GROMACS .gro file of C-alpha atoms in nm:
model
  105
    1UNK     CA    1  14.833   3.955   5.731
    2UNK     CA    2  14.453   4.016   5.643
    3UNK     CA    3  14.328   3.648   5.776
    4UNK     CA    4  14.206   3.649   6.144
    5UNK     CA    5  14.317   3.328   6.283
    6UNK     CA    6  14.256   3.241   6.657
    7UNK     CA    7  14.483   3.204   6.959
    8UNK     CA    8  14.470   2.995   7.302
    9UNK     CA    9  14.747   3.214   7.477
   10UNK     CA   10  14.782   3.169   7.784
   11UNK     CA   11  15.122   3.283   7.857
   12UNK     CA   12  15.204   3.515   8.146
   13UNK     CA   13  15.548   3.653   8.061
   14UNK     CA   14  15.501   3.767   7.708
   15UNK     CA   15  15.671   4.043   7.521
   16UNK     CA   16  15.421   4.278   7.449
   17UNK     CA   17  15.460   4.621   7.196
   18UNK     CA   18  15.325   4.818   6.923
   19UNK     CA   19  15.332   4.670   6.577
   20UNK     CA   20  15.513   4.895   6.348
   21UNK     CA   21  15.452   4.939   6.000
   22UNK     CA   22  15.537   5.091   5.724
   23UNK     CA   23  15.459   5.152   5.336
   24UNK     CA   24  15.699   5.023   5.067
   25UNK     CA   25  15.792   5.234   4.714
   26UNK     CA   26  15.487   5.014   4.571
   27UNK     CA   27  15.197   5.135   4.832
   28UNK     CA   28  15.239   4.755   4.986
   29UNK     CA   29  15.137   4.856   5.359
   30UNK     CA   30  15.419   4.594   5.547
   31UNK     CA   31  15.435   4.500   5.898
   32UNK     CA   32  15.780   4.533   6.075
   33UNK     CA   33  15.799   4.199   6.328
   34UNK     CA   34  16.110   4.113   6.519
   35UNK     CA   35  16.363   3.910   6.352
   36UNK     CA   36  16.455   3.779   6.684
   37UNK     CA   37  16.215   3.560   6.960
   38UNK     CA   38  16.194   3.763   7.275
   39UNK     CA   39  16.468   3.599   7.433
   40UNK     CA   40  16.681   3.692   7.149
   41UNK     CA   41  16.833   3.313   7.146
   42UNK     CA   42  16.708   3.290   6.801
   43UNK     CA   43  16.662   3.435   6.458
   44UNK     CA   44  16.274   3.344   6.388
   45UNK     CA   45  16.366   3.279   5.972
   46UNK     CA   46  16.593   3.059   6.039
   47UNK     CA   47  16.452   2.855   6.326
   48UNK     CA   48  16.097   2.872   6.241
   49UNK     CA   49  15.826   3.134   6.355
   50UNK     CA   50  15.412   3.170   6.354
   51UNK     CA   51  15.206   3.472   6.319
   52UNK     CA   52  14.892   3.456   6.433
   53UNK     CA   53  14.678   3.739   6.358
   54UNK     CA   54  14.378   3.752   6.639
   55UNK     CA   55  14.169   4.039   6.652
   56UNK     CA   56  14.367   4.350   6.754
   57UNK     CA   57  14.687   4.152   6.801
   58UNK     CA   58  14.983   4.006   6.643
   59UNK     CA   59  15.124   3.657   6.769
   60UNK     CA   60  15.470   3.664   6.645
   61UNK     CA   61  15.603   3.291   6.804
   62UNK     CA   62  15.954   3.157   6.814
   63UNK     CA   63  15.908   2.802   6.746
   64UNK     CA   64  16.259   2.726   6.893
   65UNK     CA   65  16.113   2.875   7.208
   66UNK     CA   66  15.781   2.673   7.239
   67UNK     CA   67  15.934   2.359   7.136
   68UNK     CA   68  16.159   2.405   7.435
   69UNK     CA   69  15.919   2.515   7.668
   70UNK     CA   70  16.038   2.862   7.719
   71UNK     CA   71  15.819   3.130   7.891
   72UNK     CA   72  15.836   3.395   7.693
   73UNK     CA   73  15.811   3.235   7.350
   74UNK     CA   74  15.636   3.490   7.147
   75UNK     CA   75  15.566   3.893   7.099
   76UNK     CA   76  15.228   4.019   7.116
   77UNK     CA   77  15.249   4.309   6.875
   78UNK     CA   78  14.911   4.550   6.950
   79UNK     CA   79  14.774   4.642   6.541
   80UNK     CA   80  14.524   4.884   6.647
   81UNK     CA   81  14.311   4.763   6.385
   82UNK     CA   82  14.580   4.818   6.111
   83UNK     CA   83  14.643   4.531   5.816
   84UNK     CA   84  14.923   4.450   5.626
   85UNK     CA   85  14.964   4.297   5.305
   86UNK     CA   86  15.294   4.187   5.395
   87UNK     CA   87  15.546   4.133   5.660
   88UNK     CA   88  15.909   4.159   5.720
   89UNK     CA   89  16.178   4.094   5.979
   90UNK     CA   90  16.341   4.396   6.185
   91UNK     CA   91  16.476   4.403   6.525
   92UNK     CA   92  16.526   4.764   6.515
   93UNK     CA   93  16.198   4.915   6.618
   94UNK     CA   94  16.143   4.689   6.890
   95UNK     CA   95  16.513   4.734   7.032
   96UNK     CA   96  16.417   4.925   7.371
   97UNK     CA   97  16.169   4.706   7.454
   98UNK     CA   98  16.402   4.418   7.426
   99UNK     CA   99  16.622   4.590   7.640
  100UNK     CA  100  16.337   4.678   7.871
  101UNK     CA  101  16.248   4.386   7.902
  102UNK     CA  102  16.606   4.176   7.991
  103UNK     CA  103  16.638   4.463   8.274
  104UNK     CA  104  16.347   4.269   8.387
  105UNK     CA  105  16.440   3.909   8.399
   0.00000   0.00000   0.00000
């Protein structure tokens, strides 16, 4: 994840939360993104996903999603500045704010 690509987002209703990351047995620093879009309809690896690094941010889009027009089509994982090498799917970490954010709809 260590070329900067750019974005034209301008989505309202995204799904917005801290990248997590961790460091495998190798020292391979990894970035944890969610195996499933933010609606939760779909499993990214299986029906196609973007990530778009930009700056400070992660794009993480459901293809599915913006194929169908959906609002919230994407995650917008913050990086702080932090790079990974490699990436991997996880819906785990970002469980409460998947909750958190079906409460809201």
């Amino acid at each position: 994840m260590t070329t900067g690509l750019t974005s034209n987002n301008t989505h309202s209703s995204l799904l917005r939360a801290q990248a997590r990351y961790r460091v495998d047995e190798l020292g391979t620093h990894v970035v944890i993104v969610p195996a499933s879009c933010p609606s939760g309809r779909h499993l990214l690896a299986t029906c196609g996903y973007r990530i778009i690094e930009t700056g400070d941010v992660l794009n993480v889009i459901c293809q599915q999603c913006t194929n169908t027009s959906q609002p919230a089509d994407r995650w917008i994982l913050a990086t702080g500045g932090r790079q990974a090498q490699s990436a991997e799917f996880d819906d785990g970490p970002y469980t409460h704010t998947v909750r958190a954010h079906a409460a809201s709809l």
